[in-house]
Amino acid sequence: TQVIKPRIREILSKELPPELVSLLPKRWVKIGDVLLLPLRPELEPYKHRIAQVYAEVIGAKTVLRKGHIHGETRKPDYELLYGNDTVTVHVENGIKYKLDVAKIMFSPANVKERVRMANIARPDELVVDMFAGIGHLSLPIAVHCKAKVIAIEKDPYTFKFLVENIHLNKVQDRMTAYNMDNRDFPGENIADRILMGYVVKTHDFIPKALEIAKDEAIIHYHNTVPEKLMPEEPFETFKKIAREHGYDVEKLNELRIKRYAPGVWHVVLDLRVYKV
Ligand code: SAM
């Protein structure tokens, strides 16, 4: 959270109708040297000039108008307002994340979870990340916990950055990437720990996660849940599906990551699963 820089106000108050100055964005997100700026519709006619001033004062090469994230591969729909290069390297918690901010989601609200992953595993574990993205959650495990990681990502463009990030962070000796739908991943009974960093339909992937899991394993299970179904959900659904597949489950921890939509939370459960 930031307050509007006096310099931005000073420049733009000379160029905008006075009633619009108070609508200028007071907060923004900077990913590497790309700025994500939420802009009210009233500012539409001035959007390119506003973006240019923010870029110059804050120090960014490109500005995107913040929009929404959609669909199976969680693609953003941000409008380019200033500059043209949307590929950048974002450094967080000692990790280099290279990505195309215009086409790949990188949620500032998930920072706590990325940081939490940095000391979650032991070095002798094999961790499988079923929804790897650019390595959002599994690079911290490979870099800081020094565990072995298998990262699965379906989208070819996102996968390209995942592979680059493995090399940028010099973890190619312990992190391997697969460009495939995780349901086609052939490994069975191999993982000590599984990351399921996905939303909306994560429950569809529980049987596959149990197939990849060892007889006893930890699963970091993300999903989106209507507040009125909490705290029973999403644990009850997980437990039901796990039992159908011969596993019992113990809930170790539950965290709210962010509000996903009105009345809907993105949560993560740390679950111990074991074959019965
Ligand atoms: N796990 C990271 C996090 O929580 O910050 C990144 C999450 S990103 C929202 C989810 C990623 O999963 C996307 O890059 C998407 O392309 C990928 N994905 C979706 N369905 C998949 C599947 N069936 N198999 C492999 N990857 C998949």
PDB file of C-alpha atoms and ligand atoms in Angstrom:
ATOM      1  CA  THR A   1       0.000   0.000   0.000  1.00  0.00           C
ATOM      2  CA  GLN A   2       1.337   3.389  -0.955  1.00  0.00           C
ATOM      3  CA  VAL A   3       0.176   6.982  -0.797  1.00  0.00           C
ATOM      4  CA  ILE A   4       0.160   8.902  -4.046  1.00  0.00           C
ATOM      5  CA  LYS A   5       3.524  10.531  -4.596  1.00  0.00           C
ATOM      6  CA  PRO A   6       3.349  14.345  -4.313  1.00  0.00           C
ATOM      7  CA  ARG A   7       5.312  14.608  -7.567  1.00  0.00           C
ATOM      8  CA  ILE A   8       2.645  12.622  -9.462  1.00  0.00           C
ATOM      9  CA  ARG A   9      -0.115  14.823  -8.115  1.00  0.00           C
ATOM     10  CA  GLU A  10       1.891  17.950  -8.879  1.00  0.00           C
ATOM     11  CA  ILE A  11       2.407  17.000 -12.534  1.00  0.00           C
ATOM     12  CA  LEU A  12      -1.048  15.639 -13.248  1.00  0.00           C
ATOM     13  CA  SER A  13      -3.042  18.316 -11.433  1.00  0.00           C
ATOM     14  CA  LYS A  14      -1.834  20.720 -14.131  1.00  0.00           C
ATOM     15  CA  GLU A  15      -3.134  18.458 -16.904  1.00  0.00           C
ATOM     16  CA  LEU A  16      -6.326  16.841 -15.606  1.00  0.00           C
ATOM     17  CA  PRO A  17      -9.728  18.360 -14.768  1.00  0.00           C
ATOM     18  CA  PRO A  18      -9.617  19.099 -11.011  1.00  0.00           C
ATOM     19  CA  GLU A  19     -12.387  16.602 -10.152  1.00  0.00           C
ATOM     20  CA  LEU A  20     -10.329  13.734 -11.601  1.00  0.00           C
ATOM     21  CA  VAL A  21      -7.187  14.380  -9.576  1.00  0.00           C
ATOM     22  CA  SER A  22      -8.691  12.794  -6.459  1.00  0.00           C
ATOM     23  CA  LEU A  23      -9.467   9.642  -8.488  1.00  0.00           C
ATOM     24  CA  LEU A  24      -5.822   8.990  -9.336  1.00  0.00           C
ATOM     25  CA  PRO A  25      -4.733   5.557  -8.063  1.00  0.00           C
ATOM     26  CA  LYS A  26      -3.280   5.627  -4.550  1.00  0.00           C
ATOM     27  CA  ARG A  27      -2.002   2.076  -4.715  1.00  0.00           C
ATOM     28  CA  TRP A  28      -0.297  -0.038  -7.308  1.00  0.00           C
ATOM     29  CA  VAL A  29       1.720  -3.209  -7.597  1.00  0.00           C
ATOM     30  CA  LYS A  30       5.251  -3.335  -8.953  1.00  0.00           C
ATOM     31  CA  ILE A  31       6.428  -6.690 -10.291  1.00  0.00           C
ATOM     32  CA  GLY A  32      10.067  -6.373 -11.316  1.00  0.00           C
ATOM     33  CA  ASP A  33      10.041  -3.150 -13.340  1.00  0.00           C
ATOM     34  CA  VAL A  34       6.452  -3.504 -14.532  1.00  0.00           C
ATOM     35  CA  LEU A  35       3.743  -1.471 -12.812  1.00  0.00           C
ATOM     36  CA  LEU A  36       0.190  -2.760 -12.392  1.00  0.00           C
ATOM     37  CA  LEU A  37      -2.063   0.237 -12.024  1.00  0.00           C
ATOM     38  CA  PRO A  38      -5.767   0.048 -11.162  1.00  0.00           C
ATOM     39  CA  LEU A  39      -7.487   2.867 -13.095  1.00  0.00           C
ATOM     40  CA  ARG A  40     -11.049   4.090 -12.644  1.00  0.00           C
ATOM     41  CA  PRO A  41     -13.153   4.354 -15.843  1.00  0.00           C
ATOM     42  CA  GLU A  42     -13.425   8.143 -15.400  1.00  0.00           C
ATOM     43  CA  LEU A  43      -9.682   8.376 -16.093  1.00  0.00           C
ATOM     44  CA  GLU A  44      -9.960   6.543 -19.449  1.00  0.00           C
ATOM     45  CA  PRO A  45      -9.250   9.600 -21.695  1.00  0.00           C
ATOM     46  CA  TYR A  46      -6.024  10.328 -19.802  1.00  0.00           C
ATOM     47  CA  LYS A  47      -4.876   6.759 -19.197  1.00  0.00           C
ATOM     48  CA  HIS A  48      -1.719   6.815 -21.350  1.00  0.00           C
ATOM     49  CA  ARG A  49      -0.439  10.092 -19.923  1.00  0.00           C
ATOM     50  CA  ILE A  50      -1.243   8.999 -16.358  1.00  0.00           C
ATOM     51  CA  ALA A  51       0.621   5.732 -16.925  1.00  0.00           C
ATOM     52  CA  GLN A  52       3.622   7.611 -18.308  1.00  0.00           C
ATOM     53  CA  VAL A  53       3.827   9.918 -15.277  1.00  0.00           C
ATOM     54  CA  TYR A  54       3.508   7.028 -12.796  1.00  0.00           C
ATOM     55  CA  ALA A  55       6.193   5.103 -14.704  1.00  0.00           C
ATOM     56  CA  GLU A  56       8.587   8.025 -14.676  1.00  0.00           C
ATOM     57  CA  VAL A  57       8.078   8.979 -11.042  1.00  0.00           C
ATOM     58  CA  ILE A  58       7.980   5.454  -9.613  1.00  0.00           C
ATOM     59  CA  GLY A  59      10.592   4.077 -12.010  1.00  0.00           C
ATOM     60  CA  ALA A  60       9.031   1.423 -14.223  1.00  0.00           C
ATOM     61  CA  LYS A  61       9.626   0.494 -17.871  1.00  0.00           C
ATOM     62  CA  THR A  62       6.065  -0.641 -18.562  1.00  0.00           C
ATOM     63  CA  VAL A  63       2.610   0.011 -17.128  1.00  0.00           C
ATOM     64  CA  LEU A  64      -0.345  -2.368 -17.324  1.00  0.00           C
ATOM     65  CA  ARG A  65      -3.867  -1.582 -16.267  1.00  0.00           C
ATOM     66  CA  LYS A  66      -4.858  -4.056 -13.592  1.00  0.00           C
ATOM     67  CA  GLY A  67      -7.714  -6.324 -14.668  1.00  0.00           C
ATOM     68  CA  HIS A  68      -8.825  -9.829 -13.826  1.00  0.00           C
ATOM     69  CA  ILE A  69      -7.387 -13.339 -13.957  1.00  0.00           C
ATOM     70  CA  HIS A  70      -9.296 -15.936 -15.960  1.00  0.00           C
ATOM     71  CA  GLY A  71      -9.715 -19.539 -16.857  1.00  0.00           C
ATOM     72  CA  GLU A  72      -7.940 -22.808 -16.475  1.00  0.00           C
ATOM     73  CA  THR A  73      -4.424 -21.454 -16.955  1.00  0.00           C
ATOM     74  CA  ARG A  74      -5.150 -18.361 -14.784  1.00  0.00           C
ATOM     75  CA  LYS A  75      -4.286 -15.771 -17.470  1.00  0.00           C
ATOM     76  CA  PRO A  76      -4.545 -12.075 -16.648  1.00  0.00           C
ATOM     77  CA  ASP A  77      -6.294  -9.647 -19.032  1.00  0.00           C
ATOM     78  CA  TYR A  78      -4.278  -6.506 -18.376  1.00  0.00           C
ATOM     79  CA  GLU A  79      -4.297  -3.578 -20.839  1.00  0.00           C
ATOM     80  CA  LEU A  80      -0.919  -2.187 -21.912  1.00  0.00           C
ATOM     81  CA  LEU A  81      -0.845   1.546 -21.110  1.00  0.00           C
ATOM     82  CA  TYR A  82       2.804   2.514 -21.379  1.00  0.00           C
ATOM     83  CA  GLY A  83       6.005   0.921 -22.696  1.00  0.00           C
ATOM     84  CA  ASN A  84       6.031  -2.396 -24.494  1.00  0.00           C
ATOM     85  CA  ASP A  85       8.254  -4.913 -22.705  1.00  0.00           C
ATOM     86  CA  THR A  86       6.164  -6.891 -20.216  1.00  0.00           C
ATOM     87  CA  VAL A  87       8.842  -9.495 -19.422  1.00  0.00           C
ATOM     88  CA  THR A  88      10.690  -8.780 -16.193  1.00  0.00           C
ATOM     89  CA  VAL A  89      12.575 -10.390 -13.320  1.00  0.00           C
ATOM     90  CA  HIS A  90      10.945  -9.932  -9.924  1.00  0.00           C
ATOM     91  CA  VAL A  91      13.134 -10.612  -6.898  1.00  0.00           C
ATOM     92  CA  GLU A  92      11.386 -11.750  -3.719  1.00  0.00           C
ATOM     93  CA  ASN A  93      12.840 -13.503  -0.676  1.00  0.00           C
ATOM     94  CA  GLY A  94      16.125 -14.131  -2.496  1.00  0.00           C
ATOM     95  CA  ILE A  95      14.387 -15.769  -5.453  1.00  0.00           C
ATOM     96  CA  LYS A  96      14.424 -14.543  -9.043  1.00  0.00           C
ATOM     97  CA  TYR A  97      11.085 -14.929 -10.787  1.00  0.00           C
ATOM     98  CA  LYS A  98      11.242 -14.165 -14.520  1.00  0.00           C
ATOM     99  CA  LEU A  99       7.822 -13.808 -16.095  1.00  0.00           C
ATOM    100  CA  ASP A 100       5.658 -11.993 -18.607  1.00  0.00           C
ATOM    101  CA  VAL A 101       3.468  -9.921 -16.309  1.00  0.00           C
ATOM    102  CA  ALA A 102       0.911  -9.359 -19.094  1.00  0.00           C
ATOM    103  CA  LYS A 103       0.304 -13.069 -19.585  1.00  0.00           C
ATOM    104  CA  ILE A 104       1.146 -14.871 -16.338  1.00  0.00           C
ATOM    105  CA  MET A 105      -0.396 -14.294 -12.929  1.00  0.00           C
ATOM    106  CA  PHE A 106       1.820 -13.281 -10.026  1.00  0.00           C
ATOM    107  CA  SER A 107      -0.317 -12.398  -7.047  1.00  0.00           C
ATOM    108  CA  PRO A 108       1.104  -9.992  -4.471  1.00  0.00           C
ATOM    109  CA  ALA A 109      -1.497 -11.391  -2.059  1.00  0.00           C
ATOM    110  CA  ASN A 110       0.177 -14.813  -2.222  1.00  0.00           C
ATOM    111  CA  VAL A 111       3.523 -13.522  -0.972  1.00  0.00           C
ATOM    112  CA  LYS A 112       3.039 -14.941   2.543  1.00  0.00           C
ATOM    113  CA  GLU A 113       2.474 -18.389   1.107  1.00  0.00           C
ATOM    114  CA  ARG A 114       5.542 -18.146  -1.166  1.00  0.00           C
ATOM    115  CA  VAL A 115       7.613 -17.120   1.866  1.00  0.00           C
ATOM    116  CA  ARG A 116       6.048 -19.856   4.052  1.00  0.00           C
ATOM    117  CA  MET A 117       7.138 -22.478   1.516  1.00  0.00           C
ATOM    118  CA  ALA A 118      10.781 -21.420   1.965  1.00  0.00           C
ATOM    119  CA  ASN A 119      11.148 -23.395   5.198  1.00  0.00           C
ATOM    120  CA  ILE A 120       8.431 -26.002   4.919  1.00  0.00           C
ATOM    121  CA  ALA A 121      10.381 -29.026   3.645  1.00  0.00           C
ATOM    122  CA  ARG A 122      13.426 -31.062   4.647  1.00  0.00           C
ATOM    123  CA  PRO A 123      16.297 -31.508   2.171  1.00  0.00           C
ATOM    124  CA  ASP A 124      15.664 -35.265   1.880  1.00  0.00           C
ATOM    125  CA  GLU A 125      12.078 -34.838   0.644  1.00  0.00           C
ATOM    126  CA  LEU A 126      10.736 -35.226  -2.877  1.00  0.00           C
ATOM    127  CA  VAL A 127       8.179 -32.476  -3.491  1.00  0.00           C
ATOM    128  CA  VAL A 128       5.780 -32.515  -6.463  1.00  0.00           C
ATOM    129  CA  ASP A 129       4.209 -29.201  -7.513  1.00  0.00           C
ATOM    130  CA  MET A 130       1.128 -30.117  -9.590  1.00  0.00           C
ATOM    131  CA  PHE A 131       0.367 -26.504 -10.677  1.00  0.00           C
ATOM    132  CA  ALA A 132       3.835 -25.012 -10.871  1.00  0.00           C
ATOM    133  CA  GLY A 133       3.281 -21.807 -12.854  1.00  0.00           C
ATOM    134  CA  ILE A 134       6.687 -20.120 -13.106  1.00  0.00           C
ATOM    135  CA  GLY A 135       7.750 -21.876  -9.888  1.00  0.00           C
ATOM    136  CA  HIS A 136       5.830 -19.464  -7.615  1.00  0.00           C
ATOM    137  CA  LEU A 137       5.677 -21.899  -4.688  1.00  0.00           C
ATOM    138  CA  SER A 138       8.237 -24.543  -5.600  1.00  0.00           C
ATOM    139  CA  LEU A 139      11.280 -22.338  -6.303  1.00  0.00           C
ATOM    140  CA  PRO A 140      11.338 -21.318  -2.596  1.00  0.00           C
ATOM    141  CA  ILE A 141      11.374 -25.026  -1.686  1.00  0.00           C
ATOM    142  CA  ALA A 142      14.195 -25.883  -4.101  1.00  0.00           C
ATOM    143  CA  VAL A 143      16.251 -22.768  -3.309  1.00  0.00           C
ATOM    144  CA  HIS A 144      15.819 -22.432   0.457  1.00  0.00           C
ATOM    145  CA  CYS A 145      14.808 -25.903   1.718  1.00  0.00           C
ATOM    146  CA  LYS A 146      17.134 -27.636  -0.758  1.00  0.00           C
ATOM    147  CA  ALA A 147      14.566 -30.384  -1.294  1.00  0.00           C
ATOM    148  CA  LYS A 148      14.160 -32.215  -4.619  1.00  0.00           C
ATOM    149  CA  VAL A 149      11.296 -30.786  -6.664  1.00  0.00           C
ATOM    150  CA  ILE A 150       9.269 -32.007  -9.637  1.00  0.00           C
ATOM    151  CA  ALA A 151       7.323 -29.087 -11.112  1.00  0.00           C
ATOM    152  CA  ILE A 152       4.461 -29.766 -13.520  1.00  0.00           C
ATOM    153  CA  GLU A 153       3.044 -26.981 -15.701  1.00  0.00           C
ATOM    154  CA  LYS A 154       0.606 -27.437 -18.547  1.00  0.00           C
ATOM    155  CA  ASP A 155       0.773 -24.072 -20.343  1.00  0.00           C
ATOM    156  CA  PRO A 156       3.750 -24.007 -22.781  1.00  0.00           C
ATOM    157  CA  TYR A 157       4.412 -20.260 -22.461  1.00  0.00           C
ATOM    158  CA  THR A 158       4.409 -20.363 -18.636  1.00  0.00           C
ATOM    159  CA  PHE A 159       6.549 -23.519 -18.783  1.00  0.00           C
ATOM    160  CA  LYS A 160       9.243 -21.645 -20.747  1.00  0.00           C
ATOM    161  CA  PHE A 161       9.657 -19.233 -17.797  1.00  0.00           C
ATOM    162  CA  LEU A 162       9.564 -22.076 -15.272  1.00  0.00           C
ATOM    163  CA  VAL A 163      12.557 -23.673 -17.018  1.00  0.00           C
ATOM    164  CA  GLU A 164      14.390 -20.337 -17.215  1.00  0.00           C
ATOM    165  CA  ASN A 165      13.757 -19.703 -13.516  1.00  0.00           C
ATOM    166  CA  ILE A 166      15.212 -23.073 -12.553  1.00  0.00           C
ATOM    167  CA  HIS A 167      18.452 -22.013 -14.247  1.00  0.00           C
ATOM    168  CA  LEU A 168      18.357 -18.378 -13.039  1.00  0.00           C
ATOM    169  CA  ASN A 169      18.136 -19.687  -9.474  1.00  0.00           C
ATOM    170  CA  LYS A 170      20.730 -22.405 -10.137  1.00  0.00           C
ATOM    171  CA  VAL A 171      18.626 -25.297  -8.839  1.00  0.00           C
ATOM    172  CA  GLN A 172      18.754 -27.472 -11.963  1.00  0.00           C
ATOM    173  CA  ASP A 173      20.518 -30.185  -9.936  1.00  0.00           C
ATOM    174  CA  ARG A 174      17.416 -30.708  -7.784  1.00  0.00           C
ATOM    175  CA  MET A 175      14.435 -29.257  -9.681  1.00  0.00           C
ATOM    176  CA  THR A 176      12.941 -30.859 -12.805  1.00  0.00           C
ATOM    177  CA  ALA A 177      10.090 -29.442 -14.887  1.00  0.00           C
ATOM    178  CA  TYR A 178       7.463 -31.298 -16.925  1.00  0.00           C
ATOM    179  CA  ASN A 179       5.344 -29.550 -19.556  1.00  0.00           C
ATOM    180  CA  MET A 180       2.175 -31.608 -19.274  1.00  0.00           C
ATOM    181  CA  ASP A 181      -1.251 -31.874 -17.726  1.00  0.00           C
ATOM    182  CA  ASN A 182      -0.563 -33.199 -14.232  1.00  0.00           C
ATOM    183  CA  ARG A 183      -3.190 -35.910 -14.834  1.00  0.00           C
ATOM    184  CA  ASP A 184      -0.792 -37.395 -17.417  1.00  0.00           C
ATOM    185  CA  PHE A 185       2.197 -37.357 -15.059  1.00  0.00           C
ATOM    186  CA  PRO A 186       3.371 -40.965 -14.759  1.00  0.00           C
ATOM    187  CA  GLY A 187       4.930 -40.925 -11.241  1.00  0.00           C
ATOM    188  CA  GLU A 188       3.126 -43.032  -8.628  1.00  0.00           C
ATOM    189  CA  ASN A 189       3.749 -43.341  -4.896  1.00  0.00           C
ATOM    190  CA  ILE A 190       6.794 -41.032  -5.031  1.00  0.00           C
ATOM    191  CA  ALA A 191       6.057 -37.735  -3.253  1.00  0.00           C
ATOM    192  CA  ASP A 192       6.699 -36.849   0.378  1.00  0.00           C
ATOM    193  CA  ARG A 193       4.948 -33.526  -0.184  1.00  0.00           C
ATOM    194  CA  ILE A 194       2.567 -32.229  -2.839  1.00  0.00           C
ATOM    195  CA  LEU A 195       1.670 -28.653  -3.721  1.00  0.00           C
ATOM    196  CA  MET A 196      -1.802 -28.084  -5.141  1.00  0.00           C
ATOM    197  CA  GLY A 197      -1.643 -24.325  -5.767  1.00  0.00           C
ATOM    198  CA  TYR A 198      -4.822 -24.005  -7.762  1.00  0.00           C
ATOM    199  CA  VAL A 199      -8.333 -22.638  -7.204  1.00  0.00           C
ATOM    200  CA  VAL A 200     -11.997 -23.267  -8.067  1.00  0.00           C
ATOM    201  CA  LYS A 201     -11.619 -26.901  -9.169  1.00  0.00           C
ATOM    202  CA  THR A 202      -8.728 -28.196  -7.108  1.00  0.00           C
ATOM    203  CA  HIS A 203     -10.919 -31.036  -5.731  1.00  0.00           C
ATOM    204  CA  ASP A 204     -10.989 -32.618  -9.230  1.00  0.00           C
ATOM    205  CA  PHE A 205      -7.261 -33.290  -8.832  1.00  0.00           C
ATOM    206  CA  ILE A 206      -7.333 -35.001  -5.416  1.00  0.00           C
ATOM    207  CA  PRO A 207      -7.322 -38.586  -6.834  1.00  0.00           C
ATOM    208  CA  LYS A 208      -4.246 -37.762  -8.952  1.00  0.00           C
ATOM    209  CA  ALA A 209      -2.496 -36.179  -5.958  1.00  0.00           C
ATOM    210  CA  LEU A 210      -3.105 -39.356  -3.919  1.00  0.00           C
ATOM    211  CA  GLU A 211      -1.664 -41.443  -6.752  1.00  0.00           C
ATOM    212  CA  ILE A 212       1.525 -39.335  -6.755  1.00  0.00           C
ATOM    213  CA  ALA A 213       1.717 -39.314  -2.913  1.00  0.00           C
ATOM    214  CA  LYS A 214       3.649 -41.888  -0.922  1.00  0.00           C
ATOM    215  CA  ASP A 215       1.615 -44.017   1.533  1.00  0.00           C
ATOM    216  CA  GLU A 216       2.139 -41.149   3.941  1.00  0.00           C
ATOM    217  CA  ALA A 217       2.601 -37.609   2.642  1.00  0.00           C
ATOM    218  CA  ILE A 218       1.832 -33.935   3.221  1.00  0.00           C
ATOM    219  CA  ILE A 219      -0.447 -32.097   0.790  1.00  0.00           C
ATOM    220  CA  HIS A 220      -0.734 -28.293   0.669  1.00  0.00           C
ATOM    221  CA  TYR A 221      -4.253 -28.134  -0.675  1.00  0.00           C
ATOM    222  CA  HIS A 222      -5.472 -24.772  -2.007  1.00  0.00           C
ATOM    223  CA  ASN A 223      -9.026 -24.050  -3.049  1.00  0.00           C
ATOM    224  CA  THR A 224     -11.637 -21.325  -3.104  1.00  0.00           C
ATOM    225  CA  VAL A 225     -14.489 -21.682  -0.613  1.00  0.00           C
ATOM    226  CA  PRO A 226     -17.665 -19.701   0.084  1.00  0.00           C
ATOM    227  CA  GLU A 227     -17.340 -18.258   3.563  1.00  0.00           C
ATOM    228  CA  LYS A 228     -20.680 -19.763   4.628  1.00  0.00           C
ATOM    229  CA  LEU A 229     -19.295 -23.290   4.093  1.00  0.00           C
ATOM    230  CA  MET A 230     -16.273 -22.650   6.292  1.00  0.00           C
ATOM    231  CA  PRO A 231     -14.707 -24.048   8.443  1.00  0.00           C
ATOM    232  CA  GLU A 232     -16.086 -27.483   7.403  1.00  0.00           C
ATOM    233  CA  GLU A 233     -15.061 -26.922   3.794  1.00  0.00           C
ATOM    234  CA  PRO A 234     -12.852 -27.520   1.933  1.00  0.00           C
ATOM    235  CA  PHE A 235     -11.641 -30.197   4.382  1.00  0.00           C
ATOM    236  CA  GLU A 236     -14.825 -32.339   4.317  1.00  0.00           C
ATOM    237  CA  THR A 237     -14.755 -32.696   0.530  1.00  0.00           C
ATOM    238  CA  PHE A 238     -11.067 -33.570   0.574  1.00  0.00           C
ATOM    239  CA  LYS A 239     -11.619 -36.171   3.292  1.00  0.00           C
ATOM    240  CA  LYS A 240     -14.561 -37.751   1.451  1.00  0.00           C
ATOM    241  CA  ILE A 241     -12.615 -38.106  -1.809  1.00  0.00           C
ATOM    242  CA  ALA A 242      -9.490 -39.329   0.016  1.00  0.00           C
ATOM    243  CA  ARG A 243     -11.488 -42.029   1.855  1.00  0.00           C
ATOM    244  CA  GLU A 244     -12.972 -43.224  -1.438  1.00  0.00           C
ATOM    245  CA  HIS A 245      -9.382 -43.745  -2.553  1.00  0.00           C
ATOM    246  CA  GLY A 246      -8.215 -45.598   0.555  1.00  0.00           C
ATOM    247  CA  TYR A 247      -6.568 -42.695   2.386  1.00  0.00           C
ATOM    248  CA  ASP A 248      -7.284 -41.047   5.704  1.00  0.00           C
ATOM    249  CA  VAL A 249      -6.512 -37.399   6.333  1.00  0.00           C
ATOM    250  CA  GLU A 250      -5.439 -35.251   9.253  1.00  0.00           C
ATOM    251  CA  LYS A 251      -5.719 -31.459   9.056  1.00  0.00           C
ATOM    252  CA  LEU A 252      -2.529 -29.870  10.405  1.00  0.00           C
ATOM    253  CA  ASN A 253      -3.194 -26.250   9.567  1.00  0.00           C
ATOM    254  CA  GLU A 254      -5.563 -23.972   7.679  1.00  0.00           C
ATOM    255  CA  LEU A 255      -4.775 -20.461   6.411  1.00  0.00           C
ATOM    256  CA  ARG A 256      -6.726 -17.828   4.534  1.00  0.00           C
ATOM    257  CA  ILE A 257      -4.659 -16.506   1.646  1.00  0.00           C
ATOM    258  CA  LYS A 258      -6.957 -13.811   0.294  1.00  0.00           C
ATOM    259  CA  ARG A 259     -10.494 -12.848  -0.506  1.00  0.00           C
ATOM    260  CA  TYR A 260     -11.091 -14.303  -3.964  1.00  0.00           C
ATOM    261  CA  ALA A 261     -14.534 -12.806  -4.630  1.00  0.00           C
ATOM    262  CA  PRO A 262     -17.212 -11.320  -2.379  1.00  0.00           C
ATOM    263  CA  GLY A 263     -17.906 -13.960   0.285  1.00  0.00           C
ATOM    264  CA  VAL A 264     -15.365 -16.392  -1.178  1.00  0.00           C
ATOM    265  CA  TRP A 265     -11.935 -17.150   0.301  1.00  0.00           C
ATOM    266  CA  HIS A 266      -8.798 -18.646  -1.202  1.00  0.00           C
ATOM    267  CA  VAL A 267      -7.566 -20.960   1.556  1.00  0.00           C
ATOM    268  CA  VAL A 268      -4.746 -23.440   1.962  1.00  0.00           C
ATOM    269  CA  LEU A 269      -4.882 -26.548   4.132  1.00  0.00           C
ATOM    270  CA  ASP A 270      -1.808 -28.484   5.244  1.00  0.00           C
ATOM    271  CA  LEU A 271      -2.963 -32.102   5.245  1.00  0.00           C
ATOM    272  CA  ARG A 272      -1.280 -35.316   6.285  1.00  0.00           C
ATOM    273  CA  VAL A 273      -2.623 -38.158   4.168  1.00  0.00           C
ATOM    274  CA  TYR A 274      -1.950 -41.815   4.907  1.00  0.00           C
ATOM    275  CA  LYS A 275      -3.013 -45.057   3.333  1.00  0.00           C
ATOM    276  CA  VAL A 276      -5.378 -47.137   5.479  1.00  0.00           C
TER     277      VAL A 276
HETATM  278  N1  SAM B   1       0.940 -22.529  -7.689  1.00  0.00           N
HETATM  279  C1  SAM B   1       1.256 -21.138  -7.979  1.00  0.00           C
HETATM  280  C2  SAM B   1       0.670 -20.197  -6.926  1.00  0.00           C
HETATM  281  O1  SAM B   1      -0.198 -20.645  -6.153  1.00  0.00           O
HETATM  282  O2  SAM B   1       1.087 -19.021  -6.843  1.00  0.00           O
HETATM  283  C3  SAM B   1       0.818 -20.785  -9.369  1.00  0.00           C
HETATM  284  C4  SAM B   1      -0.620 -20.941  -9.552  1.00  0.00           C
HETATM  285  S1  SAM B   1      -1.222 -20.642 -11.130  1.00  0.00           S
HETATM  286  C5  SAM B   1      -2.734 -19.930 -10.586  1.00  0.00           C
HETATM  287  C6  SAM B   1      -1.780 -22.246 -11.626  1.00  0.00           C
HETATM  288  C7  SAM B   1      -0.962 -22.849 -12.728  1.00  0.00           C
HETATM  289  O3  SAM B   1      -1.422 -24.186 -12.931  1.00  0.00           O
HETATM  290  C8  SAM B   1      -1.131 -22.134 -14.058  1.00  0.00           C
HETATM  291  O4  SAM B   1       0.142 -21.789 -14.537  1.00  0.00           O
HETATM  292  C9  SAM B   1      -1.820 -23.168 -14.965  1.00  0.00           C
HETATM  293  O5  SAM B   1      -1.383 -23.100 -16.304  1.00  0.00           O
HETATM  294  C10 SAM B   1      -1.419 -24.480 -14.317  1.00  0.00           C
HETATM  295  N2  SAM B   1      -2.354 -25.589 -14.551  1.00  0.00           N
HETATM  296  C11 SAM B   1      -3.705 -25.553 -14.584  1.00  0.00           C
HETATM  297  N3  SAM B   1      -4.218 -26.780 -14.772  1.00  0.00           N
HETATM  298  C12 SAM B   1      -3.154 -27.629 -14.855  1.00  0.00           C
HETATM  299  C13 SAM B   1      -3.028 -29.050 -15.026  1.00  0.00           C
HETATM  300  N4  SAM B   1      -4.116 -29.811 -15.146  1.00  0.00           N
HETATM  301  N5  SAM B   1      -1.795 -29.585 -15.057  1.00  0.00           N
HETATM  302  C14 SAM B   1      -0.685 -28.807 -14.920  1.00  0.00           C
HETATM  303  N6  SAM B   1      -0.743 -27.455 -14.758  1.00  0.00           N
HETATM  304  C15 SAM B   1      -1.961 -26.879 -14.721  1.00  0.00           C
END
